[in-house]
Coordinates of C-alpha atoms and ligand atoms in Angstrom, one line a residue:
Chain A
M1 CA -4.9 -33.7 3.9
D2 CA -1.5 -32.3 3.0
P3 CA 0.0 -30.9 6.3
F4 CA 1.8 -28.2 4.4
F5 CA -1.5 -27.0 3.0
I6 CA -3.0 -26.8 6.5
F7 CA 0.0 -25.0 7.8
I8 CA 0.0 -22.4 5.0
T9 CA -3.7 -21.9 5.3
V10 CA -3.4 -21.2 9.1
V11 CA -0.6 -18.8 8.4
K12 CA -2.7 -17.0 5.8
I13 CA -5.7 -16.8 8.1
I14 CA -3.7 -15.3 10.9
T15 CA -1.8 -12.9 8.7
I16 CA -4.8 -11.6 6.8
T17 CA -7.2 -11.4 9.7
F18 CA -4.8 -10.0 12.4
L19 CA -2.2 -8.2 10.4
V20 CA -4.3 -6.8 7.5
V21 CA -8.0 -6.7 8.1
L22 CA -8.3 -5.9 11.8
P23 CA -5.6 -3.1 11.8
M24 CA -7.3 -1.8 8.7
V25 CA -10.6 -1.7 10.5
A26 CA -9.1 0.2 13.4
Y27 CA -7.4 2.7 11.1
A28 CA -10.5 3.0 8.9
V29 CA -12.2 4.5 12.0
Y30 CA -9.3 6.9 12.4
A31 CA -9.3 7.7 8.6
E32 CA -13.0 8.3 8.8
R33 CA -12.6 10.8 11.6
R34 CA -9.6 12.6 10.1
F35 CA -11.0 12.7 6.6
S36 CA -14.4 13.8 7.6
A37 CA -12.8 16.6 9.6
I38 CA -10.8 17.7 6.5
L39 CA -13.9 17.7 4.4
Q40 CA -15.7 19.8 6.9
D41 CA -12.8 22.3 7.6
R42 CA -12.0 20.8 11.0
V43 CA -8.9 19.1 12.4
G44 CA -10.1 15.8 13.8
P45 CA -8.3 13.7 16.5
N46 CA -4.7 14.8 16.3
R47 CA -3.2 14.8 19.7
T48 CA -3.5 11.4 21.4
M49 CA -0.3 10.7 23.2
I50 CA 1.2 7.8 25.0
P51 CA 0.2 8.2 28.7
L52 CA 3.4 7.2 30.4
K53 CA 2.4 9.2 33.4
I54 CA -0.1 6.6 34.6
F55 CA 2.8 4.0 34.6
G56 CA 4.8 6.3 36.9
A57 CA 7.0 8.1 34.3
K58 CA 7.6 11.8 34.7
K59 CA 6.2 13.0 31.4
D60 CA 3.7 11.7 28.8
L61 CA 5.3 10.7 25.6
N62 CA 4.0 13.2 23.1
L63 CA 5.2 12.2 19.7
P64 CA 4.1 14.2 16.6
L65 CA 2.1 11.3 15.2
G66 CA -1.0 13.4 14.2
G67 CA -3.2 11.2 16.4
L68 CA -2.1 7.8 14.9
T69 CA -2.4 6.3 18.4
Q70 CA -6.1 7.2 18.5
P71 CA -7.4 3.7 17.6
I72 CA -5.4 2.2 20.5
A73 CA -6.9 4.7 22.8
D74 CA -10.4 3.9 21.4
G75 CA -9.8 0.2 21.8
I76 CA -8.7 0.6 25.4
K77 CA -11.7 2.8 26.1
F78 CA -14.1 0.2 24.7
L79 CA -12.5 -2.6 26.7
L80 CA -12.6 -0.6 30.0
K81 CA -16.1 0.7 29.8
E82 CA -18.9 -0.9 31.7
D83 CA -20.6 -3.6 29.7
F84 CA -24.1 -2.9 30.6
T85 CA -26.9 -5.4 29.9
P86 CA -30.3 -3.9 30.4
N87 CA -32.8 -6.0 32.3
H88 CA -35.5 -6.0 29.6
V89 CA -33.4 -7.7 26.9
R90 CA -33.6 -11.3 25.7
K91 CA -30.1 -12.3 26.8
P92 CA -29.1 -15.1 24.5
F93 CA -29.9 -13.3 21.3
Y94 CA -28.7 -10.0 22.8
W95 CA -25.3 -11.6 23.3
L96 CA -25.3 -13.4 19.9
A97 CA -26.1 -10.4 17.8
P98 CA -22.8 -8.4 17.9
A99 CA -20.9 -11.5 17.0
L100 CA -23.3 -12.2 14.1
T101 CA -22.5 -8.9 12.5
M102 CA -18.8 -9.1 12.9
V103 CA -18.2 -12.7 11.8
P104 CA -19.7 -12.7 8.3
S105 CA -17.5 -9.7 7.3
L106 CA -14.4 -11.5 8.5
V107 CA -15.4 -14.8 6.8
T108 CA -16.0 -13.2 3.4
V109 CA -12.4 -12.0 3.5
A110 CA -11.4 -15.6 3.0
V111 CA -12.1 -15.6 -0.8
V112 CA -10.6 -12.3 -1.6
P113 CA -7.3 -12.6 -3.5
F114 CA -4.8 -10.3 -1.9
G115 CA -2.1 -10.8 -4.4
S116 CA -0.8 -12.8 -7.3
D117 CA 0.2 -16.5 -6.7
L118 CA 3.4 -17.0 -4.8
R119 CA 5.8 -19.6 -6.1
L120 CA 7.7 -21.4 -3.3
G121 CA 9.9 -24.1 -4.8
D122 CA 7.6 -26.2 -6.9
R123 CA 4.5 -25.2 -5.0
I124 CA 2.1 -22.4 -6.1
I125 CA 0.4 -20.6 -3.2
P126 CA -2.6 -18.5 -4.1
L127 CA -2.7 -15.4 -1.8
S128 CA -6.3 -15.9 -0.7
V129 CA -7.3 -18.0 2.3
A130 CA -9.7 -20.1 0.2
D131 CA -9.1 -20.3 -3.5
I132 CA -12.6 -21.7 -4.3
N133 CA -14.5 -21.7 -7.5
I134 CA -17.6 -20.1 -6.3
G135 CA -16.1 -16.8 -5.0
P136 CA -18.9 -14.3 -5.5
L137 CA -21.6 -16.8 -4.5
F138 CA -19.8 -17.5 -1.3
V139 CA -19.5 -13.8 -0.6
F140 CA -23.2 -13.2 -1.1
A141 CA -24.2 -16.3 0.9
V142 CA -22.1 -15.3 3.9
S143 CA -22.3 -11.5 3.8
S144 CA -26.2 -11.5 3.8
L145 CA -26.0 -13.3 7.1
A146 CA -24.8 -10.0 8.7
V147 CA -28.3 -8.7 8.5
Y148 CA -29.3 -11.4 11.0
G149 CA -27.0 -9.8 13.5
I150 CA -28.7 -6.4 13.1
T151 CA -32.2 -7.8 13.1
L152 CA -31.6 -10.0 16.2
A153 CA -30.0 -7.0 17.9
G154 CA -33.1 -4.9 17.2
W155 CA -35.5 -7.6 18.3
A156 CA -33.6 -8.8 21.4
S157 CA -33.0 -5.3 22.7
N158 CA -36.7 -5.1 23.3
S159 CA -36.9 -1.4 22.8
K160 CA -38.9 0.5 20.1
Y161 CA -35.9 2.3 18.6
S162 CA -33.9 -0.9 18.2
F163 CA -36.8 -2.8 16.9
F164 CA -37.4 -0.2 14.1
G165 CA -33.7 -0.4 13.3
G166 CA -33.9 -4.1 12.9
V167 CA -37.1 -4.0 10.8
R168 CA -35.5 -1.4 8.5
A169 CA -32.4 -3.5 8.1
C170 CA -34.5 -6.4 7.0
A171 CA -36.6 -4.4 4.5
Q172 CA -33.4 -2.7 3.2
M173 CA -31.7 -6.0 2.8
I174 CA -34.4 -7.6 0.6
S175 CA -34.6 -4.5 -1.5
Y176 CA -31.0 -4.3 -2.6
E177 CA -29.8 -7.9 -2.4
I178 CA -31.5 -8.9 -5.7
A179 CA -30.0 -5.9 -7.5
L180 CA -26.6 -6.8 -5.9
G181 CA -26.7 -10.4 -7.1
L182 CA -28.0 -9.5 -10.6
S183 CA -25.5 -6.7 -11.1
I184 CA -22.6 -9.2 -11.2
I185 CA -24.1 -11.5 -13.7
P186 CA -22.7 -9.5 -16.6
I187 CA -19.2 -10.0 -15.2
L188 CA -19.8 -13.7 -15.0
L189 CA -21.1 -13.7 -18.6
I190 CA -17.9 -11.9 -19.8
M191 CA -15.5 -14.0 -17.8
G192 CA -17.2 -17.3 -17.8
E193 CA -15.6 -17.8 -14.4
L194 CA -16.6 -17.7 -10.7
N195 CA -13.2 -17.9 -9.2
L196 CA -12.2 -14.5 -8.0
N197 CA -8.5 -15.2 -8.5
E198 CA -9.1 -16.1 -12.2
I199 CA -11.3 -13.1 -12.6
V200 CA -8.4 -10.9 -11.5
K201 CA -6.0 -12.7 -13.8
Y202 CA -8.4 -12.2 -16.7
Q203 CA -8.5 -8.5 -15.9
A204 CA -4.7 -8.3 -15.6
A205 CA -4.4 -9.5 -19.2
N206 CA -7.4 -7.9 -20.8
G207 CA -8.0 -4.7 -19.0
W208 CA -9.9 -3.9 -15.8
L209 CA -13.6 -4.1 -16.4
I210 CA -14.2 -0.4 -16.1
F211 CA -10.8 0.6 -17.4
P212 CA -10.1 -1.7 -20.4
F213 CA -7.3 0.1 -22.2
W214 CA -4.9 -2.8 -23.0
G215 CA -4.9 -6.3 -24.2
E216 CA -8.2 -7.5 -25.6
G217 CA -10.0 -4.6 -24.0
L218 CA -8.7 -2.4 -26.8
S219 CA -11.3 -3.5 -29.3
L220 CA -14.8 -2.6 -30.4
K221 CA -16.2 -5.3 -28.2
G222 CA -14.1 -4.1 -25.2
F223 CA -15.5 -0.6 -25.5
L224 CA -19.1 -1.8 -26.0
L225 CA -18.8 -4.0 -23.0
L226 CA -17.7 -0.9 -21.0
I227 CA -21.3 0.3 -21.0
P228 CA -22.9 -2.7 -19.1
C229 CA -19.8 -2.9 -16.9
L230 CA -20.2 0.7 -15.9
I231 CA -23.9 0.1 -15.1
S232 CA -23.0 -3.0 -13.1
F233 CA -20.3 -1.0 -11.3
I234 CA -22.7 1.7 -10.3
I235 CA -25.4 -0.7 -9.2
F236 CA -23.0 -2.9 -7.3
T237 CA -21.3 0.0 -5.6
V238 CA -24.5 1.6 -4.5
S239 CA -25.8 -1.8 -3.3
I240 CA -22.6 -2.3 -1.3
F241 CA -23.2 1.0 0.4
A242 CA -26.6 -0.3 1.4
E243 CA -25.2 -3.7 2.4
T244 CA -22.6 -2.0 4.7
N245 CA -25.3 0.3 6.1
R246 CA -23.1 3.3 5.2
M247 CA -24.3 6.8 5.1
P248 CA -26.8 7.4 2.3
F249 CA -28.4 4.2 3.4
D250 CA -27.7 3.9 7.1
L251 CA -31.4 3.7 8.0
P252 CA -31.0 0.9 10.6
E253 CA -29.1 3.2 12.9
C254 CA -30.2 6.6 11.7
E255 CA -29.2 8.7 14.7
T256 CA -31.7 11.5 14.0
E257 CA -34.7 9.3 14.2
L258 CA -33.8 6.2 16.1
V259 CA -31.3 7.3 18.7
G260 CA -28.8 4.7 17.9
G261 CA -31.0 2.4 15.9
Y262 CA -30.4 -1.3 16.4
H263 CA -27.5 -0.7 18.8
T264 CA -29.3 1.7 21.1
E265 CA -29.2 -0.7 24.0
Y266 CA -25.6 -1.8 23.5
S267 CA -22.5 -0.6 25.3
S268 CA -18.8 -1.2 25.6
M269 CA -17.3 -4.0 23.6
K270 CA -20.6 -5.3 22.2
F271 CA -21.3 -1.9 20.7
A272 CA -17.7 -1.9 19.4
L273 CA -18.4 -5.1 17.6
F274 CA -21.3 -3.6 15.7
F275 CA -19.2 -0.5 15.0
L276 CA -16.2 -2.4 13.8
G277 CA -18.4 -4.9 12.0
E278 CA -19.6 -2.0 9.9
Y279 CA -16.1 -1.0 9.1
A280 CA -15.0 -4.5 8.4
A281 CA -18.0 -4.8 6.0
M282 CA -16.9 -1.6 4.3
I283 CA -13.4 -3.0 3.8
V284 CA -14.6 -6.3 2.5
G285 CA -17.0 -4.4 0.2
S286 CA -14.2 -2.2 -1.1
A287 CA -12.1 -5.3 -1.6
L288 CA -14.9 -6.9 -3.6
I289 CA -15.5 -3.9 -5.8
V290 CA -11.8 -3.6 -6.5
T291 CA -11.5 -7.3 -7.3
L292 CA -14.5 -7.5 -9.6
F293 CA -14.3 -4.2 -11.4
L294 CA -10.8 -2.6 -10.8
G295 CA -8.5 -5.5 -11.5
G296 CA -7.9 -6.7 -8.0
W297 CA -4.2 -6.9 -7.3
S298 CA -3.1 -6.4 -10.9
L299 CA -1.2 -3.4 -12.1
P300 CA -2.7 -1.3 -15.0
F301 CA -1.7 -1.5 -18.7
G302 CA -0.8 -5.2 -18.5
W303 CA 2.3 -4.6 -16.5
S304 CA 1.4 -7.6 -14.4
E305 CA 2.0 -9.7 -17.5
S306 CA 5.7 -8.9 -17.7
E307 CA 8.1 -11.7 -16.9
F308 CA 9.2 -10.4 -13.6
M309 CA 5.7 -9.6 -12.3
S310 CA 4.2 -12.9 -13.3
S311 CA 7.2 -15.0 -12.1
G312 CA 5.6 -15.5 -8.7
S313 CA 8.7 -14.3 -6.8
I314 CA 8.2 -12.7 -3.4
P315 CA 8.9 -9.1 -4.5
A316 CA 6.4 -9.4 -7.4
A317 CA 3.8 -10.8 -5.0
L318 CA 4.5 -8.0 -2.5
I319 CA 4.1 -5.3 -5.2
H320 CA 0.8 -6.9 -6.2
V321 CA -0.4 -6.9 -2.5
G322 CA 0.6 -3.3 -2.3
C323 CA -1.3 -2.5 -5.4
F324 CA -4.4 -4.2 -4.1
L325 CA -4.2 -2.5 -0.7
T326 CA -3.7 0.9 -2.4
K327 CA -6.9 0.4 -4.4
V328 CA -8.8 -0.8 -1.4
I329 CA -7.7 2.2 0.7
A330 CA -8.6 4.6 -2.1
F331 CA -12.0 3.0 -2.2
I332 CA -12.4 3.2 1.5
L333 CA -11.6 6.9 1.3
F334 CA -14.3 7.2 -1.4
F335 CA -16.8 5.5 1.0
I336 CA -15.9 8.1 3.6
W337 CA -16.1 10.9 1.2
V338 CA -19.6 9.9 0.1
R339 CA -20.7 9.5 3.7
W340 CA -19.8 13.1 4.5
S341 CA -21.3 14.5 1.2
V342 CA -24.6 12.8 0.6
P343 CA -27.5 13.2 2.9
R344 CA -29.4 10.1 4.1
V345 CA -32.2 9.0 1.8
R346 CA -35.7 8.4 3.1
Y347 CA -36.8 4.9 3.9
D348 CA -39.3 4.6 1.0
Q349 CA -36.8 6.2 -1.4
L350 CA -34.4 3.4 -0.7
M351 CA -37.0 0.7 -1.3
K352 CA -38.0 2.4 -4.5
L353 CA -34.5 2.7 -5.6
G354 CA -33.9 -1.0 -5.0
W355 CA -37.1 -2.4 -6.4
V356 CA -38.0 0.0 -9.2
V357 CA -34.7 1.3 -10.5
F358 CA -31.8 -1.0 -9.7
F359 CA -33.7 -4.3 -10.1
E360 CA -34.9 -3.4 -13.6
A361 CA -31.6 -1.8 -14.6
A362 CA -29.6 -4.8 -13.5
L363 CA -32.0 -7.1 -15.4
V364 CA -31.8 -5.1 -18.6
N365 CA -28.1 -5.0 -18.1
V366 CA -27.8 -8.8 -18.1
F367 CA -29.6 -8.9 -21.5
L368 CA -27.5 -6.1 -22.9
T369 CA -24.3 -7.9 -22.0
A370 CA -25.5 -11.1 -23.5
F371 CA -26.5 -9.3 -26.7
I372 CA -23.1 -7.6 -27.0
L373 CA -21.3 -10.9 -26.3
Y374 CA -23.4 -12.7 -28.9
Y375 CA -23.3 -10.3 -31.8
V376 CA -20.1 -8.4 -31.5
R377 CA -17.0 -10.4 -32.3
Chain B
M1 CA -65.7 32.1 -1.3
A2 CA -62.2 31.8 -0.4
E3 CA -59.8 32.1 -3.2
I4 CA -57.7 29.0 -3.8
K5 CA -54.2 29.7 -4.7
V6 CA -52.4 27.0 -6.6
I7 CA -48.7 27.1 -6.1
K8 CA -46.7 25.7 -8.9
R9 CA -44.4 22.9 -7.9
P10 CA -40.9 23.3 -9.3
Q11 CA -40.4 21.3 -12.5
L12 CA -37.5 18.8 -12.0
S13 CA -35.3 18.4 -15.0
L14 CA -34.1 15.0 -16.0
G15 CA -30.8 15.7 -14.3
D16 CA -32.6 16.5 -11.0
K17 CA -34.7 13.3 -11.2
L18 CA -31.6 11.2 -11.8
Y19 CA -30.0 12.4 -8.5
L20 CA -26.6 11.5 -9.8
P21 CA -25.6 15.0 -11.0
A22 CA -26.6 16.5 -7.7
I23 CA -24.5 13.8 -5.9
A24 CA -21.5 14.6 -8.1
K25 CA -22.0 18.3 -7.4
G26 CA -22.1 17.6 -3.7
L27 CA -19.0 15.4 -3.8
F28 CA -17.2 18.1 -5.8
L29 CA -18.1 20.7 -3.2
T30 CA -16.8 18.7 -0.3
F31 CA -13.7 17.9 -2.2
T32 CA -13.0 21.6 -2.8
H33 CA -13.3 22.1 1.0
A34 CA -10.9 19.2 1.6
I35 CA -8.3 20.8 -0.8
S36 CA -8.6 24.2 0.8
S37 CA -8.5 22.6 4.2
L38 CA -5.3 20.8 3.4
R39 CA -3.7 23.9 1.9
G40 CA -4.7 26.0 4.8
T41 CA -6.8 28.4 2.7
T42 CA -10.2 27.7 4.1
R43 CA -12.4 30.8 4.2
G44 CA -11.9 32.5 7.5
A45 CA -8.9 30.4 8.5
K46 CA -6.8 33.5 9.0
K47 CA -9.4 35.4 11.0
M48 CA -10.0 32.4 13.2
R49 CA -6.2 31.9 13.6
S50 CA -6.5 28.3 12.4
S51 CA -3.7 25.9 13.1
G52 CA -3.3 24.9 9.4
L53 CA -6.1 22.4 8.9
G54 CA -9.5 23.9 8.4
V55 CA -10.6 26.8 10.6
T56 CA -10.0 25.1 14.0
M57 CA -7.8 26.9 16.5
Q58 CA -5.6 24.6 18.6
Y59 CA -7.0 25.7 21.9
P60 CA -4.5 25.5 24.8
E61 CA -1.6 26.6 22.6
E62 CA -3.5 29.3 20.9
K63 CA -6.0 31.5 22.6
W64 CA -8.4 34.3 21.9
D65 CA -7.5 36.2 25.1
D66 CA -6.2 39.4 23.3
S67 CA -9.4 39.7 21.2
L68 CA -11.9 39.2 23.9
P69 CA -14.4 42.1 23.8
E70 CA -14.6 44.7 26.5
Y71 CA -18.0 43.3 27.6
Y72 CA -16.7 39.8 28.0
R73 CA -18.1 38.1 31.1
G74 CA -15.6 35.8 32.7
V75 CA -15.3 34.8 36.3
P76 CA -16.7 37.2 38.9
A77 CA -14.2 38.7 41.3
L78 CA -14.0 41.2 44.1
V79 CA -11.9 44.3 43.8
T80 CA -10.1 46.8 46.1
N81 CA -9.9 50.5 45.6
E82 CA -6.9 52.8 45.2
E83 CA -6.2 52.7 49.0
D84 CA -6.4 48.9 49.1
R85 CA -9.7 49.0 50.9
E86 CA -12.1 46.1 50.2
K87 CA -14.9 47.7 48.3
C88 CA -17.5 45.1 49.3
V89 CA -19.6 46.1 52.3
S90 CA -21.2 42.7 52.5
C91 CA -24.7 44.0 51.8
Q92 CA -25.5 40.6 50.4
L93 CA -27.5 42.0 47.5
C94 CA -25.4 39.9 45.1
E95 CA -26.0 36.8 47.2
F96 CA -29.7 37.6 47.0
I97 CA -29.9 38.3 43.2
C98 CA -27.6 35.5 42.1
P99 CA -29.9 33.2 40.0
P100 CA -28.2 29.9 40.7
K101 CA -27.3 30.8 44.3
A102 CA -23.6 30.6 43.7
I103 CA -22.6 33.3 46.2
K104 CA -22.3 32.7 50.0
I105 CA -21.4 35.7 52.2
T106 CA -20.7 35.8 55.9
P107 CA -20.9 39.5 56.8
G108 CA -18.4 40.9 59.3
E109 CA -18.0 44.1 61.2
I110 CA -15.1 46.5 60.8
P111 CA -13.6 47.1 64.3
S112 CA -13.8 50.7 65.5
D113 CA -10.0 51.2 65.5
D114 CA -9.8 50.6 61.8
P115 CA -9.1 53.6 59.6
W116 CA -12.2 52.6 57.6
A117 CA -14.4 52.1 60.6
K118 CA -17.0 54.4 59.1
V119 CA -17.7 51.8 56.4
E120 CA -18.9 49.6 59.2
K121 CA -19.1 46.3 57.3
R122 CA -17.0 44.0 55.2
P123 CA -17.3 40.4 54.3
Q124 CA -15.8 37.9 56.7
A125 CA -16.0 35.1 54.2
F126 CA -17.1 35.4 50.5
D127 CA -17.4 32.2 48.5
I128 CA -18.5 31.9 44.9
D129 CA -19.1 28.3 43.8
M130 CA -17.8 28.3 40.2
T131 CA -19.6 25.0 39.5
R132 CA -22.8 26.9 40.0
C133 CA -22.0 30.4 38.6
I134 CA -23.6 30.9 35.2
Y135 CA -21.6 34.1 34.4
C136 CA -24.8 36.1 34.1
G137 CA -23.3 39.3 35.5
M138 CA -26.2 40.0 37.8
C139 CA -23.9 40.4 40.8
E140 CA -21.9 43.1 39.0
E141 CA -25.2 44.8 38.0
V142 CA -26.7 44.9 41.4
C143 CA -23.7 45.8 43.5
P144 CA -24.2 49.3 45.0
E145 CA -20.5 49.6 45.8
E146 CA -19.0 48.6 42.5
A147 CA -17.1 45.9 44.3
I148 CA -17.7 42.8 42.2
F149 CA -16.8 42.6 38.6
L150 CA -16.8 39.9 35.9
R151 CA -13.2 39.6 34.7
K152 CA -11.9 38.2 31.5
D153 CA -10.5 35.0 33.0
Y154 CA -12.4 31.9 31.9
V155 CA -10.2 29.0 32.8
V156 CA -11.5 27.6 36.0
T157 CA -10.3 24.1 36.7
G158 CA -10.1 21.9 39.7
S159 CA -9.9 18.2 40.5
D160 CA -12.8 18.2 43.0
R161 CA -15.7 20.4 44.0
S162 CA -14.0 22.2 46.8
E163 CA -11.3 23.4 44.5
M164 CA -14.0 25.0 42.3
V165 CA -15.2 27.3 45.1
H166 CA -13.4 30.6 45.0
D167 CA -13.0 32.0 48.5
K168 CA -12.4 35.6 49.5
D169 CA -8.6 35.5 49.0
R170 CA -8.9 34.0 45.6
L171 CA -11.6 36.5 44.6
Y172 CA -9.4 39.4 45.6
E173 CA -6.4 37.8 43.9
I174 CA -8.3 37.6 40.6
G175 CA -10.0 41.0 41.0
G176 CA -6.9 43.0 42.1
K177 CA -7.0 46.7 42.5
R178 CA -9.4 48.7 40.4
V179 CA -8.8 52.4 40.0
G180 CA -10.9 55.2 38.6
L181 CA -14.2 54.1 40.0
V182 CA -16.6 56.3 42.0
N183 CA -15.0 56.7 45.4
K184 CA -18.0 56.6 47.7
W185 CA -16.1 56.4 50.9
N186 CA -13.7 59.4 50.5
D187 CA -12.4 61.5 53.3
L188 CA -15.2 64.1 53.1
K189 CA -17.8 61.5 54.0
Ligands
SF4_1 S1 -22.2 36.0 37.5 FE1 -24.4 35.5 38.0 S2 -24.2 33.4 38.6 FE2 -22.2 34.1 38.7 S3 -22.0 34.8 40.8 FE3 -22.6 36.6 39.6 S4 -24.8 36.6 39.9 FE4 -24.1 34.6 40.5
SF4_2 S1 -20.2 42.4 46.3 FE1 -21.5 44.2 46.2 S2 -23.5 43.4 46.2 FE2 -22.2 41.8 46.9 S3 -22.2 41.9 49.1 FE3 -20.4 43.1 48.4 S4 -21.2 45.2 48.2 FE4 -23.0 43.8 48.3

């Protein structure tokens, strides 16, 4: 294999995981706490400081950061807490479960295109770790594995609360995964493409799927296709909420009924892995929604088609990365906003929503799209 | 036969059944809160002397001290009268009544050469364990000498348990001199 290819892939993995996703996870927690506070007329964590005193300095360094150092404090706390393993757990699975929830989220990041292709000399470097032609399929295959982590945690913990959490996670997973998969078929019909990078390029030229106001999107067909796209978008977004176990569907942990749900018996860094895995899943979910429906890294109104933006130069690529991250962050804030506005649905309501409403809607939607594509020129 | 009353269930409109309008309404409501929170115009923000975000007061910098009501029950403390006499006669009624047993008194005799010898007793030691006190005010209620009062101080801190026990000196320091009370041990008695 080309050594340059290996080198650039390693660089991409390290940059995207350690410089983009993990800091984003840490700060998503902070954003969640601050934003929820603002929504509820509170302040949130705003006064963490740098404790120079414990290193022997005279005074603590109290910079007016508005609590931006909070994630560091949280991280240190998680690392320093006692990692307690109850006696009644099944150890191998108990240890495996936290990793199994965190890893799939990080692996799915591999196919997400973070920016437009970069041109270095005569080489073209796509800004995603793996530029593969089965993008969405890969995502579904890997991200559904996360539920094993939760189920194993619930089972291995050997406690009733955790067990119920695990069972719920399973039942929840099978009720929305089908709708999730079916909801993106219209996109594949429209694009004829399974490569996420190509999907984004198509949207850059012809209008984002749910905002098609330039290029080919400005036609009767474009506007008609908006209907199935919006339906897909709603089903996909709601399913992603369920997939990430976020608020209206956070039945596996459901503090009011199940103490801590599947992670009742976990402490310290193992709990942190569950906790951060949820946020990583949220970030990947937002990135996916943005990539599939909101034009990924592309600028609106076909600006990404201009000579400068499509030249592949470093500033152009950086602008695109910035654009992508802005959209993702906006979507994360939307996730948080929903969490603090919508009450948790009941267990049977979620199953009903998945099986009776979304499954059918997604199915009808597939035919609707095919119909429009076939008859409207 | 008992009369059966059939209560009509509310009829849900299509919008109610779809959930989505209700969710949009909820999102809008929280959003208005976010806006007013950021602009510092949350309802009640001024009354609660908020720090700018929402209604929360930034505690150690801002305090309620000046708006504490007259009946506020803070730490219990002993007081002296106008003539700097310790009002407590160590009758131990407060020790007896204190629900969590926070008070410990060692009674002592007043020597006969003391100008207040007629009072006969005063506490040798008087400890209130502030980790136990529940600020119920029973001690103030029961005291026949009006010697113990709940003050408005509420910040009691210490880095170990022994620091949380208020001894006699500390109690008089917090309590200070209290004037205008019934003077039971006046010159006529
Ligand atoms: S306030 Fe209540 S608990 Fe505290 S010392 Fe007095 S009687 Fe005891
Ligand atoms: S404070 Fe009052 S009740 Fe308590 S011992 Fe002294 S005189 Fe008696």
